[in-house]
Amino acid sequence: MDEDKALYPPVEPFKAGALGCCPRCGQGKLFDGLLKVKPACSNCGLDYSFADSGDGPVVFVILIVGFIVVGAALWTEVNINPPLWVHFMLWIPLVIVLGLAVTRILKGLLIALQYRNRARPGEIDRG
């Protein structure tokens, strides 16, 4: 991540991450498709090569979506007791849609926070 060549107003990382916007200018798009990060911002030219959210978003997605879906499925089973096919028709699409939506939001948020905090891989101090 190089130093900024121009002055940009501060961008709220939570807003930029949730909307999938550039963490520097807040205008350009961060994603090329659903979850793939673009090579650079089309508005300010920020190189997104620093952006590596790794498995962080997915861990949170599993916990959040799992909690919601398992809780709803248990409530439905106890109170309504539908046949098994109803559970499949309800919960499988919900897991897919929620999983993809929350993954995109959290991936954008973690990339925006990486930019704001100038995060980079750890180094061993051999000094």
Coordinates of C-alpha atoms in Angstrom, one line a residue:
M1 CA 0.0 0.0 0.0
D2 CA 1.7 3.2 -1.2
E3 CA 1.1 6.6 0.3
D4 CA -1.8 8.5 -1.1
K5 CA -0.8 10.9 -3.9
A6 CA -3.9 13.1 -3.3
L7 CA -5.9 14.2 -0.4
Y8 CA -9.1 12.4 0.1
P9 CA -11.7 13.1 2.8
P10 CA -11.9 10.4 5.4
V11 CA -14.2 7.5 4.5
E12 CA -16.2 5.7 7.2
P13 CA -14.9 2.1 6.9
F14 CA -18.2 0.5 8.0
K15 CA -20.2 2.4 5.4
A16 CA -17.6 1.8 2.6
G17 CA -17.3 -1.9 3.5
A18 CA -21.1 -2.5 3.7
L19 CA -21.7 -0.7 0.3
G20 CA -18.7 -2.3 -1.4
C21 CA -17.0 1.1 -2.1
C22 CA -13.4 2.1 -2.3
P23 CA -11.9 2.5 1.2
R24 CA -9.9 5.6 0.1
C25 CA -12.3 7.7 -2.0
G26 CA -15.7 6.0 -1.1
Q27 CA -16.8 6.3 -4.8
G28 CA -15.3 3.5 -6.8
K29 CA -16.5 -0.1 -6.6
L30 CA -14.5 -2.6 -4.5
F31 CA -15.9 -5.8 -6.0
D32 CA -15.8 -7.2 -9.6
G33 CA -18.8 -9.4 -9.4
L34 CA -20.1 -10.9 -6.2
L35 CA -17.0 -11.6 -4.1
K36 CA -14.0 -11.0 -6.3
V37 CA -12.0 -7.9 -5.5
K38 CA -11.2 -5.6 -8.5
P39 CA -7.5 -4.9 -9.2
A40 CA -7.8 -1.2 -8.6
C41 CA -10.4 1.6 -8.0
S42 CA -11.9 3.0 -11.1
N43 CA -12.3 6.4 -9.5
C44 CA -9.1 7.2 -7.6
G45 CA -6.8 4.4 -8.9
L46 CA -6.1 2.8 -5.5
D47 CA -4.3 -0.5 -6.0
Y48 CA -6.2 -3.2 -4.2
S49 CA -3.3 -5.6 -4.1
F50 CA -3.0 -5.0 -0.3
A51 CA -6.5 -6.3 0.2
D52 CA -6.4 -9.8 1.6
S53 CA -9.3 -10.6 3.9
G54 CA -8.4 -14.3 4.1
D55 CA -10.8 -16.6 5.9
G56 CA -11.8 -13.9 8.5
P57 CA -15.2 -13.0 6.9
V58 CA -16.2 -16.7 6.4
V59 CA -15.6 -17.6 10.0
F60 CA -18.0 -14.8 11.1
V61 CA -20.5 -15.7 8.4
I62 CA -20.6 -19.4 9.6
L63 CA -21.2 -18.3 13.2
I64 CA -23.8 -15.6 12.4
V65 CA -25.8 -17.4 9.7
G66 CA -25.6 -20.7 11.6
F67 CA -27.0 -19.1 14.7
I68 CA -29.9 -17.5 12.8
V69 CA -30.8 -20.5 10.7
V70 CA -30.4 -23.2 13.4
G71 CA -32.4 -21.1 15.9
A72 CA -35.2 -20.5 13.3
A73 CA -35.2 -24.2 12.3
L74 CA -35.5 -25.3 15.9
W75 CA -38.2 -22.9 16.6
T76 CA -40.1 -24.0 13.5
E77 CA -39.7 -27.7 14.4
V78 CA -40.9 -27.3 18.0
N79 CA -43.8 -25.0 17.3
I80 CA -45.0 -26.0 13.8
N81 CA -43.5 -29.5 13.3
P82 CA -43.5 -29.4 9.5
P83 CA -42.4 -32.3 7.3
L84 CA -38.7 -32.7 6.5
W85 CA -39.1 -31.3 2.9
V86 CA -40.4 -28.0 4.3
H87 CA -37.2 -27.6 6.3
F88 CA -35.1 -28.2 3.2
M89 CA -37.1 -25.7 1.1
L90 CA -36.9 -23.1 3.8
W91 CA -33.4 -23.3 5.2
I92 CA -31.1 -24.3 2.3
P93 CA -32.0 -21.2 0.2
L94 CA -31.8 -19.0 3.3
V95 CA -28.3 -20.3 4.2
I96 CA -27.1 -19.7 0.6
V97 CA -28.6 -16.2 0.3
L98 CA -27.6 -15.0 3.8
G99 CA -24.2 -16.6 3.5
L100 CA -23.3 -14.8 0.2
A101 CA -24.8 -11.4 1.3
V102 CA -23.1 -11.4 4.7
T103 CA -19.8 -12.6 3.2
R104 CA -19.7 -9.7 0.8
I105 CA -20.5 -7.2 3.5
L106 CA -17.9 -8.5 6.0
K107 CA -15.2 -8.9 3.3
G108 CA -15.7 -5.3 2.3
L109 CA -15.6 -4.2 5.9
L110 CA -12.4 -6.1 6.6
I111 CA -10.7 -4.7 3.5
A112 CA -11.8 -1.1 4.4
L113 CA -10.4 -1.6 8.0
Q114 CA -7.2 -3.0 6.5
Y115 CA -6.8 0.2 4.5
R116 CA -7.7 2.5 7.3
N117 CA -5.3 0.8 9.8
R118 CA -2.6 0.3 7.2
A119 CA -2.5 -3.4 8.0
R120 CA 0.1 -5.6 6.4
P121 CA 1.6 -9.0 7.0
G122 CA 3.5 -9.4 10.2
E123 CA 7.3 -9.2 10.3
I124 CA 9.8 -10.6 12.8
D125 CA 12.0 -7.9 14.4
R126 CA 15.5 -9.2 14.0
G127 CA 17.0 -6.0 15.3

